[in-house]
Short mmCIF file of N, CA and C in Angstrom, two decimals:
data_model
loop_
_atom_site.label_atom_id
_atom_site.label_comp_id
_atom_site.label_asym_id
_atom_site.label_seq_id
_atom_site.Cartn_x
_atom_site.Cartn_y
_atom_site.Cartn_z
N MET A 1 18.07 180.75 79.49
CA MET A 1 19.39 180.65 78.95
C MET A 1 19.81 179.18 78.96
N ILE A 2 20.37 178.71 77.88
CA ILE A 2 20.90 177.35 77.82
C ILE A 2 22.33 177.42 77.31
N LEU A 3 23.21 176.81 78.04
CA LEU A 3 24.61 176.70 77.64
C LEU A 3 24.90 175.26 77.32
N ARG A 4 25.62 175.01 76.29
CA ARG A 4 25.97 173.64 75.95
C ARG A 4 27.48 173.49 75.88
N ASP A 5 27.95 172.46 76.50
CA ASP A 5 29.34 172.08 76.45
C ASP A 5 29.53 171.31 75.14
N SER A 6 30.58 171.58 74.42
CA SER A 6 30.79 170.88 73.16
C SER A 6 31.21 169.43 73.36
N GLY A 7 31.49 169.06 74.58
CA GLY A 7 31.87 167.68 74.87
C GLY A 7 30.68 166.86 75.28
N ALA A 8 30.77 166.25 76.43
CA ALA A 8 29.76 165.30 76.85
C ALA A 8 28.73 165.88 77.80
N ALA A 9 28.93 167.09 78.30
CA ALA A 9 28.01 167.62 79.30
C ALA A 9 27.09 168.66 78.68
N CYS A 10 25.92 168.73 79.23
CA CYS A 10 24.96 169.75 78.84
C CYS A 10 24.72 170.57 80.10
N ILE A 11 24.90 171.87 80.02
CA ILE A 11 24.68 172.74 81.16
C ILE A 11 23.46 173.57 80.85
N CYS A 12 22.43 173.45 81.67
CA CYS A 12 21.19 174.16 81.42
C CYS A 12 20.91 175.10 82.57
N ALA A 13 20.32 176.23 82.28
CA ALA A 13 19.98 177.19 83.32
C ALA A 13 18.49 177.47 83.28
N ALA A 14 17.89 177.59 84.44
CA ALA A 14 16.50 178.01 84.54
C ALA A 14 16.55 179.53 84.62
N PRO A 15 16.44 180.15 85.81
CA PRO A 15 16.80 181.56 85.87
C PRO A 15 18.31 181.67 85.70
N GLU A 16 18.77 182.81 85.27
CA GLU A 16 20.20 182.95 85.00
C GLU A 16 21.07 182.71 86.21
N SER A 17 20.52 182.84 87.42
CA SER A 17 21.33 182.66 88.62
C SER A 17 21.38 181.22 89.12
N HIS A 18 20.56 180.33 88.56
CA HIS A 18 20.51 178.94 89.03
C HIS A 18 20.86 178.00 87.88
N PHE A 19 22.00 177.38 87.98
CA PHE A 19 22.42 176.46 86.93
C PHE A 19 22.14 175.03 87.36
N ILE A 20 21.67 174.24 86.42
CA ILE A 20 21.45 172.82 86.62
C ILE A 20 22.44 172.10 85.72
N PHE A 21 23.27 171.26 86.29
CA PHE A 21 24.24 170.54 85.49
C PHE A 21 23.72 169.14 85.20
N MET A 22 23.62 168.82 83.95
CA MET A 22 23.15 167.51 83.53
C MET A 22 24.21 166.92 82.62
N HIS A 23 24.77 165.80 83.00
CA HIS A 23 25.82 165.17 82.21
C HIS A 23 25.22 164.08 81.35
N TYR A 24 25.35 164.25 80.07
CA TYR A 24 24.86 163.26 79.12
C TYR A 24 26.01 162.87 78.20
N TYR A 25 26.01 161.65 77.82
CA TYR A 25 27.05 161.17 76.94
C TYR A 25 26.40 160.58 75.70
N ILE A 26 26.82 161.03 74.55
CA ILE A 26 26.26 160.54 73.31
C ILE A 26 26.72 159.10 73.14
N ASP A 27 25.77 158.21 73.29
CA ASP A 27 26.05 156.78 73.24
C ASP A 27 25.36 156.16 72.04
N MET A 28 24.15 156.64 71.73
CA MET A 28 23.36 156.09 70.62
C MET A 28 22.92 157.23 69.71
N THR A 29 22.79 156.94 68.44
CA THR A 29 22.27 157.92 67.49
C THR A 29 20.76 158.05 67.67
N GLU A 30 20.19 159.07 67.05
CA GLU A 30 18.74 159.24 67.10
C GLU A 30 18.02 157.99 66.57
N GLN A 31 18.51 157.44 65.47
CA GLN A 31 17.90 156.27 64.88
C GLN A 31 17.96 155.07 65.82
N GLU A 32 19.10 154.89 66.48
CA GLU A 32 19.25 153.78 67.43
C GLU A 32 18.34 153.96 68.64
N LEU A 33 18.23 155.19 69.12
CA LEU A 33 17.35 155.47 70.26
C LEU A 33 15.90 155.13 69.92
N ILE A 34 15.46 155.59 68.76
CA ILE A 34 14.08 155.32 68.34
C ILE A 34 13.87 153.82 68.16
N ALA A 35 14.83 153.15 67.56
CA ALA A 35 14.71 151.70 67.34
C ALA A 35 14.59 150.96 68.67
N LEU A 36 15.36 151.38 69.68
CA LEU A 36 15.30 150.75 71.00
C LEU A 36 13.91 150.89 71.61
N VAL A 37 13.38 152.10 71.61
CA VAL A 37 12.08 152.34 72.22
C VAL A 37 10.97 151.66 71.41
N MET A 38 11.07 151.70 70.09
CA MET A 38 10.07 151.02 69.26
C MET A 38 10.11 149.51 69.49
N ALA A 39 11.29 148.95 69.70
CA ALA A 39 11.40 147.51 70.00
C ALA A 39 10.68 147.19 71.31
N SER A 40 10.75 148.10 72.27
CA SER A 40 10.05 147.90 73.53
C SER A 40 8.53 147.88 73.31
N PHE A 41 8.04 148.82 72.53
CA PHE A 41 6.60 148.84 72.23
C PHE A 41 6.19 147.60 71.44
N GLU A 42 7.03 147.18 70.52
CA GLU A 42 6.71 145.99 69.72
C GLU A 42 6.68 144.75 70.60
N SER A 43 7.58 144.67 71.58
CA SER A 43 7.55 143.51 72.48
C SER A 43 6.25 143.48 73.30
N GLU A 44 5.76 144.65 73.65
CA GLU A 44 4.48 144.70 74.37
C GLU A 44 3.32 144.31 73.44
N ARG A 45 3.34 144.87 72.23
CA ARG A 45 2.26 144.58 71.28
C ARG A 45 2.18 143.09 70.95
N THR A 46 3.34 142.43 70.87
CA THR A 46 3.38 141.01 70.51
C THR A 46 3.42 140.09 71.74
N SER A 47 3.18 140.66 72.91
CA SER A 47 3.12 139.89 74.17
C SER A 47 4.39 139.09 74.42
N ASN A 48 5.53 139.78 74.35
CA ASN A 48 6.82 139.13 74.56
C ASN A 48 7.55 139.81 75.73
N PRO A 49 7.17 139.47 76.98
CA PRO A 49 7.76 140.16 78.13
C PRO A 49 9.26 139.94 78.28
N GLU A 50 9.78 138.81 77.85
CA GLU A 50 11.22 138.55 77.98
C GLU A 50 12.02 139.56 77.18
N VAL A 51 11.58 139.82 75.95
CA VAL A 51 12.26 140.81 75.11
C VAL A 51 12.12 142.19 75.74
N GLY A 52 10.92 142.53 76.18
CA GLY A 52 10.69 143.84 76.80
C GLY A 52 11.58 144.06 78.01
N LEU A 53 11.68 143.07 78.87
CA LEU A 53 12.52 143.21 80.07
C LEU A 53 13.99 143.35 79.71
N ALA A 54 14.44 142.67 78.66
CA ALA A 54 15.84 142.74 78.25
C ALA A 54 16.23 144.13 77.75
N LEU A 55 15.25 144.93 77.34
CA LEU A 55 15.51 146.27 76.83
C LEU A 55 15.59 147.32 77.94
N LEU A 56 15.25 146.91 79.17
CA LEU A 56 15.22 147.85 80.30
C LEU A 56 16.52 147.83 81.09
N HIS A 57 16.94 148.98 81.52
CA HIS A 57 18.10 149.13 82.40
C HIS A 57 17.80 148.46 83.74
N PRO A 58 18.81 147.90 84.41
CA PRO A 58 18.55 147.27 85.72
C PRO A 58 17.90 148.20 86.74
N ASP A 59 18.13 149.51 86.61
CA ASP A 59 17.54 150.49 87.52
C ASP A 59 16.35 151.22 86.90
N PHE A 60 15.67 150.57 85.96
CA PHE A 60 14.53 151.18 85.27
C PHE A 60 13.45 151.62 86.26
N ARG A 61 12.83 152.74 85.92
CA ARG A 61 11.71 153.25 86.70
C ARG A 61 10.72 153.91 85.75
N VAL A 62 9.43 153.69 85.97
CA VAL A 62 8.39 154.33 85.17
C VAL A 62 7.51 155.14 86.12
N THR A 63 7.17 156.35 85.69
CA THR A 63 6.33 157.24 86.48
C THR A 63 5.14 157.68 85.63
N GLU A 64 3.96 157.56 86.20
CA GLU A 64 2.74 158.06 85.57
C GLU A 64 2.57 159.51 86.02
N MET A 65 2.68 160.44 85.10
CA MET A 65 2.66 161.86 85.43
C MET A 65 1.22 162.38 85.46
N ASN A 66 0.46 161.85 86.42
CA ASN A 66 -0.93 162.25 86.55
C ASN A 66 -1.43 161.86 87.93
N VAL A 67 -2.72 162.04 88.13
CA VAL A 67 -3.38 161.56 89.33
C VAL A 67 -4.12 160.30 88.90
N GLY A 68 -3.76 159.17 89.48
CA GLY A 68 -4.36 157.90 89.11
C GLY A 68 -5.79 157.77 89.62
N PRO A 69 -6.48 156.72 89.17
CA PRO A 69 -7.87 156.50 89.57
C PRO A 69 -8.04 156.37 91.09
N ASP A 70 -6.98 155.95 91.77
CA ASP A 70 -7.06 155.80 93.23
C ASP A 70 -6.61 157.06 93.97
N GLY A 71 -6.30 158.14 93.21
CA GLY A 71 -5.88 159.40 93.82
C GLY A 71 -4.38 159.54 94.01
N THR A 72 -3.61 158.51 93.65
CA THR A 72 -2.16 158.56 93.78
C THR A 72 -1.59 159.55 92.77
N VAL A 73 -0.73 160.44 93.24
CA VAL A 73 -0.09 161.42 92.37
C VAL A 73 1.28 160.88 91.98
N PHE A 74 1.57 160.87 90.69
CA PHE A 74 2.86 160.45 90.16
C PHE A 74 3.23 159.04 90.62
N ARG A 75 2.37 158.09 90.36
CA ARG A 75 2.65 156.69 90.72
C ARG A 75 3.92 156.25 90.01
N THR A 76 4.86 155.71 90.78
CA THR A 76 6.14 155.28 90.25
C THR A 76 6.35 153.81 90.56
N LEU A 77 6.80 153.08 89.55
CA LEU A 77 7.09 151.66 89.73
C LEU A 77 8.54 151.39 89.36
N GLU A 78 9.16 150.49 90.10
CA GLU A 78 10.52 150.05 89.79
C GLU A 78 10.71 148.65 90.34
N GLY A 79 11.80 148.02 89.94
CA GLY A 79 12.13 146.69 90.45
C GLY A 79 11.07 145.64 90.16
N LYS A 80 10.72 144.89 91.19
CA LYS A 80 9.77 143.79 91.04
C LYS A 80 8.39 144.28 90.57
N ALA A 81 8.00 145.47 91.01
CA ALA A 81 6.70 146.01 90.60
C ALA A 81 6.65 146.21 89.08
N VAL A 82 7.76 146.63 88.48
CA VAL A 82 7.82 146.78 87.02
C VAL A 82 7.71 145.42 86.35
N ARG A 83 8.43 144.46 86.86
CA ARG A 83 8.38 143.10 86.28
C ARG A 83 6.97 142.53 86.35
N ASN A 84 6.29 142.72 87.48
CA ASN A 84 4.91 142.25 87.61
C ASN A 84 3.98 142.96 86.63
N LEU A 85 4.16 144.27 86.50
CA LEU A 85 3.34 145.04 85.55
C LEU A 85 3.55 144.53 84.13
N ILE A 86 4.80 144.33 83.75
CA ILE A 86 5.10 143.86 82.39
C ILE A 86 4.49 142.48 82.15
N GLN A 87 4.61 141.60 83.12
CA GLN A 87 4.05 140.25 82.95
C GLN A 87 2.53 140.32 82.72
N SER A 88 1.84 141.22 83.42
CA SER A 88 0.38 141.30 83.25
C SER A 88 0.01 142.15 82.03
N ALA A 89 0.65 143.29 81.85
CA ALA A 89 0.30 144.17 80.74
C ALA A 89 0.57 143.54 79.38
N PHE A 90 1.62 142.73 79.30
CA PHE A 90 1.97 142.13 78.03
C PHE A 90 1.01 141.02 77.63
N GLN A 91 0.05 140.71 78.48
CA GLN A 91 -0.94 139.67 78.15
C GLN A 91 -2.16 140.22 77.43
N ILE A 92 -2.25 141.53 77.26
CA ILE A 92 -3.40 142.12 76.58
C ILE A 92 -3.29 141.82 75.10
N ALA A 93 -4.22 141.02 74.61
CA ALA A 93 -4.20 140.61 73.20
C ALA A 93 -4.77 141.73 72.32
N ALA A 94 -4.32 141.76 71.11
CA ALA A 94 -4.83 142.68 70.07
C ALA A 94 -4.57 144.15 70.40
N ARG A 95 -3.55 144.43 71.19
CA ARG A 95 -3.17 145.82 71.47
C ARG A 95 -2.49 146.40 70.24
N GLU A 96 -2.74 147.66 69.99
CA GLU A 96 -2.11 148.36 68.87
C GLU A 96 -1.60 149.71 69.35
N TYR A 97 -0.64 150.23 68.62
CA TYR A 97 -0.15 151.58 68.87
C TYR A 97 -0.24 152.37 67.59
N GLN A 98 -0.77 153.57 67.70
CA GLN A 98 -0.80 154.50 66.57
C GLN A 98 0.19 155.62 66.93
N TYR A 99 1.30 155.66 66.23
CA TYR A 99 2.35 156.63 66.53
C TYR A 99 2.06 157.93 65.82
N ILE A 100 2.06 159.01 66.57
CA ILE A 100 1.78 160.34 66.02
C ILE A 100 3.10 161.07 65.77
N ASN A 101 3.91 161.19 66.80
CA ASN A 101 5.21 161.84 66.72
C ASN A 101 6.22 161.03 67.52
N VAL A 102 7.38 160.80 66.93
CA VAL A 102 8.47 160.12 67.62
C VAL A 102 9.74 160.89 67.29
N VAL A 103 10.36 161.46 68.33
CA VAL A 103 11.60 162.22 68.13
C VAL A 103 12.63 161.78 69.16
N ALA A 104 13.88 161.91 68.79
CA ALA A 104 14.96 161.53 69.69
C ALA A 104 16.04 162.59 69.65
N ASP A 105 16.79 162.69 70.74
CA ASP A 105 17.91 163.60 70.82
C ASP A 105 19.13 162.82 71.28
N ALA A 106 20.13 162.73 70.43
CA ALA A 106 21.33 161.96 70.75
C ALA A 106 22.13 162.56 71.90
N GLN A 107 22.12 163.88 72.00
CA GLN A 107 22.91 164.51 73.06
C GLN A 107 22.35 164.19 74.44
N THR A 108 21.03 164.21 74.59
CA THR A 108 20.42 163.93 75.90
C THR A 108 20.03 162.47 76.06
N GLN A 109 20.09 161.68 74.96
CA GLN A 109 19.70 160.27 74.98
C GLN A 109 18.25 160.12 75.46
N VAL A 110 17.37 160.94 74.86
CA VAL A 110 15.95 160.95 75.20
C VAL A 110 15.13 160.73 73.94
N VAL A 111 14.07 159.92 74.10
CA VAL A 111 13.09 159.71 73.04
C VAL A 111 11.75 160.23 73.56
N MET A 112 11.07 161.02 72.74
CA MET A 112 9.74 161.52 73.07
C MET A 112 8.75 160.96 72.06
N MET A 113 7.69 160.36 72.57
CA MET A 113 6.71 159.73 71.69
C MET A 113 5.31 160.23 72.04
N GLU A 114 4.57 160.58 71.00
CA GLU A 114 3.14 160.86 71.14
C GLU A 114 2.45 159.73 70.40
N PHE A 115 1.55 159.04 71.08
CA PHE A 115 0.90 157.89 70.45
C PHE A 115 -0.47 157.67 71.06
N VAL A 116 -1.22 156.81 70.41
CA VAL A 116 -2.53 156.38 70.92
C VAL A 116 -2.44 154.88 71.13
N GLU A 117 -2.71 154.45 72.35
CA GLU A 117 -2.77 153.02 72.64
C GLU A 117 -4.20 152.56 72.41
N VAL A 118 -4.35 151.54 71.60
CA VAL A 118 -5.67 151.00 71.28
C VAL A 118 -5.72 149.57 71.79
N SER A 119 -6.69 149.29 72.66
CA SER A 119 -6.81 147.93 73.19
C SER A 119 -8.28 147.58 73.37
N PRO A 120 -8.59 146.30 73.20
CA PRO A 120 -9.99 145.88 73.30
C PRO A 120 -10.44 145.73 74.75
N ASP A 121 -11.69 146.03 74.98
CA ASP A 121 -12.30 145.76 76.28
C ASP A 121 -12.71 144.29 76.25
N PRO A 122 -12.14 143.45 77.11
CA PRO A 122 -12.43 142.02 77.06
C PRO A 122 -13.89 141.68 77.36
N ARG A 123 -14.61 142.62 77.95
CA ARG A 123 -16.01 142.36 78.29
C ARG A 123 -16.94 142.45 77.09
N ASN A 124 -16.59 143.34 76.13
CA ASN A 124 -17.51 143.56 75.02
C ASN A 124 -16.85 143.72 73.66
N GLY A 125 -15.52 143.71 73.61
CA GLY A 125 -14.82 143.83 72.34
C GLY A 125 -14.69 145.25 71.83
N LYS A 126 -15.32 146.23 72.48
CA LYS A 126 -15.16 147.63 72.06
C LYS A 126 -13.70 148.03 72.30
N ARG A 127 -13.27 149.09 71.61
CA ARG A 127 -11.87 149.48 71.67
C ARG A 127 -11.69 150.74 72.51
N PHE A 128 -10.74 150.65 73.44
CA PHE A 128 -10.30 151.83 74.18
C PHE A 128 -9.21 152.49 73.36
N ARG A 129 -9.23 153.80 73.28
CA ARG A 129 -8.17 154.57 72.62
C ARG A 129 -7.67 155.61 73.61
N THR A 130 -6.42 155.46 74.02
CA THR A 130 -5.86 156.34 75.05
C THR A 130 -4.70 157.14 74.47
N PRO A 131 -4.83 158.46 74.35
CA PRO A 131 -3.71 159.29 73.91
C PRO A 131 -2.67 159.39 75.04
N ILE A 132 -1.40 159.22 74.67
CA ILE A 132 -0.32 159.21 75.65
C ILE A 132 0.91 159.92 75.06
N VAL A 133 1.65 160.59 75.92
CA VAL A 133 2.99 161.07 75.58
C VAL A 133 3.94 160.35 76.52
N ALA A 134 4.99 159.76 75.97
CA ALA A 134 5.99 159.06 76.77
C ALA A 134 7.35 159.71 76.54
N ILE A 135 8.05 159.94 77.63
CA ILE A 135 9.42 160.44 77.58
C ILE A 135 10.31 159.31 78.09
N CYS A 136 11.22 158.86 77.27
CA CYS A 136 12.08 157.73 77.63
C CYS A 136 13.53 158.19 77.68
N GLU A 137 14.17 158.03 78.82
CA GLU A 137 15.59 158.34 78.98
C GLU A 137 16.38 157.04 78.82
N ILE A 138 17.45 157.12 78.07
CA ILE A 138 18.28 155.95 77.79
C ILE A 138 19.61 156.09 78.52
N LYS A 139 20.05 154.98 79.10
CA LYS A 139 21.35 154.95 79.79
C LYS A 139 21.97 153.58 79.54
N ASP A 140 23.20 153.57 79.17
CA ASP A 140 23.91 152.32 78.90
C ASP A 140 23.18 151.47 77.86
N ARG A 141 22.61 152.15 76.86
CA ARG A 141 21.93 151.51 75.74
C ARG A 141 20.67 150.73 76.16
N LYS A 142 20.10 151.11 77.29
CA LYS A 142 18.87 150.50 77.80
C LYS A 142 17.90 151.61 78.19
N ILE A 143 16.62 151.29 78.24
CA ILE A 143 15.62 152.27 78.68
C ILE A 143 15.74 152.39 80.19
N TYR A 144 16.07 153.59 80.65
CA TYR A 144 16.41 153.83 82.05
C TYR A 144 15.24 154.43 82.85
N ARG A 145 14.60 155.44 82.29
CA ARG A 145 13.46 156.10 82.93
C ARG A 145 12.41 156.35 81.86
N THR A 146 11.16 156.20 82.26
CA THR A 146 10.05 156.54 81.37
C THR A 146 9.02 157.30 82.18
N ARG A 147 8.50 158.35 81.56
CA ARG A 147 7.39 159.10 82.14
C ARG A 147 6.25 159.08 81.15
N HIS A 148 5.06 158.72 81.63
CA HIS A 148 3.86 158.71 80.79
C HIS A 148 2.97 159.88 81.19
N TYR A 149 2.58 160.66 80.19
CA TYR A 149 1.66 161.77 80.41
C TYR A 149 0.35 161.41 79.73
N THR A 150 -0.69 161.22 80.52
CA THR A 150 -2.01 160.88 79.98
C THR A 150 -3.07 161.24 81.00
N ASP A 151 -4.30 161.21 80.57
CA ASP A 151 -5.44 161.40 81.47
C ASP A 151 -6.08 160.03 81.66
N ASP A 152 -5.89 159.45 82.84
CA ASP A 152 -6.40 158.10 83.10
C ASP A 152 -7.90 157.97 82.84
N ARG A 153 -8.64 159.06 82.98
CA ARG A 153 -10.08 158.97 82.73
C ARG A 153 -10.36 158.57 81.28
N LEU A 154 -9.49 158.97 80.36
CA LEU A 154 -9.68 158.61 78.95
C LEU A 154 -9.44 157.12 78.71
N SER A 155 -8.69 156.48 79.60
CA SER A 155 -8.40 155.05 79.44
C SER A 155 -9.64 154.19 79.54
N TYR A 156 -10.71 154.74 80.08
CA TYR A 156 -11.93 153.96 80.28
C TYR A 156 -13.08 154.48 79.42
N GLU A 157 -12.74 155.28 78.42
CA GLU A 157 -13.73 155.79 77.48
C GLU A 157 -13.59 155.05 76.16
N TYR A 158 -14.70 154.87 75.48
CA TYR A 158 -14.67 154.25 74.16
C TYR A 158 -14.57 155.36 73.11
N LEU A 159 -13.39 155.96 73.01
CA LEU A 159 -13.18 156.99 72.01
C LEU A 159 -13.15 156.34 70.63
N GLU A 160 -13.77 156.99 69.69
CA GLU A 160 -13.77 156.49 68.31
C GLU A 160 -12.58 157.12 67.58
N GLN A 161 -12.15 156.47 66.52
CA GLN A 161 -11.02 156.97 65.74
C GLN A 161 -11.26 158.40 65.26
N PRO A 162 -12.47 158.76 64.78
CA PRO A 162 -12.69 160.16 64.38
C PRO A 162 -12.49 161.15 65.53
N ASP A 163 -12.78 160.74 66.77
CA ASP A 163 -12.53 161.62 67.92
C ASP A 163 -11.05 161.95 68.03
N ILE A 164 -10.21 160.93 67.88
CA ILE A 164 -8.76 161.11 67.94
C ILE A 164 -8.26 161.92 66.74
N ASP A 165 -8.72 161.53 65.54
CA ASP A 165 -8.28 162.21 64.32
C ASP A 165 -8.65 163.68 64.34
N GLY A 166 -9.82 164.01 64.90
CA GLY A 166 -10.26 165.40 64.95
C GLY A 166 -9.36 166.27 65.78
N VAL A 167 -8.79 165.74 66.83
CA VAL A 167 -7.89 166.49 67.69
C VAL A 167 -6.51 166.64 67.05
N LEU A 168 -6.09 165.63 66.31
CA LEU A 168 -4.74 165.62 65.76
C LEU A 168 -4.62 166.32 64.42
N SER A 169 -5.74 166.65 63.80
CA SER A 169 -5.63 167.31 62.48
C SER A 169 -5.67 168.80 62.57
#
């Protein structure tokens, strides 16, 4: 059961006896939400960490929704750890993104993206292709929370474009 308040709050229920109250305020349109998140990806693709950091909420947090290579479950970064990650990740040259699905919801201020990150292996020039789903929550017109859903094992495979296309068609 889902109940929606016609104003600023969204009231959602799991079982009918347990209500979860989530307050969302329509601040940005779907187009604005998508533009914000796409600008973040573009800043990464063009190795511009200053722009990328400016798009993040002061309380930004990113969570990897998987088991990492070191066995860590749901690795979460925030604060200085995010800044350090951005400074290093934004240095990857020739990174590309292939966007499959990008949708936004103005009521919840959420953007959902399905994409493939393509980046070269600096050792041999071969291309890594990593399928990812990202959920981005927006607050105060900034990216507030991001969750990445992916299989880290695929990040180290040399998937060919036909491998990706075959799954998506």
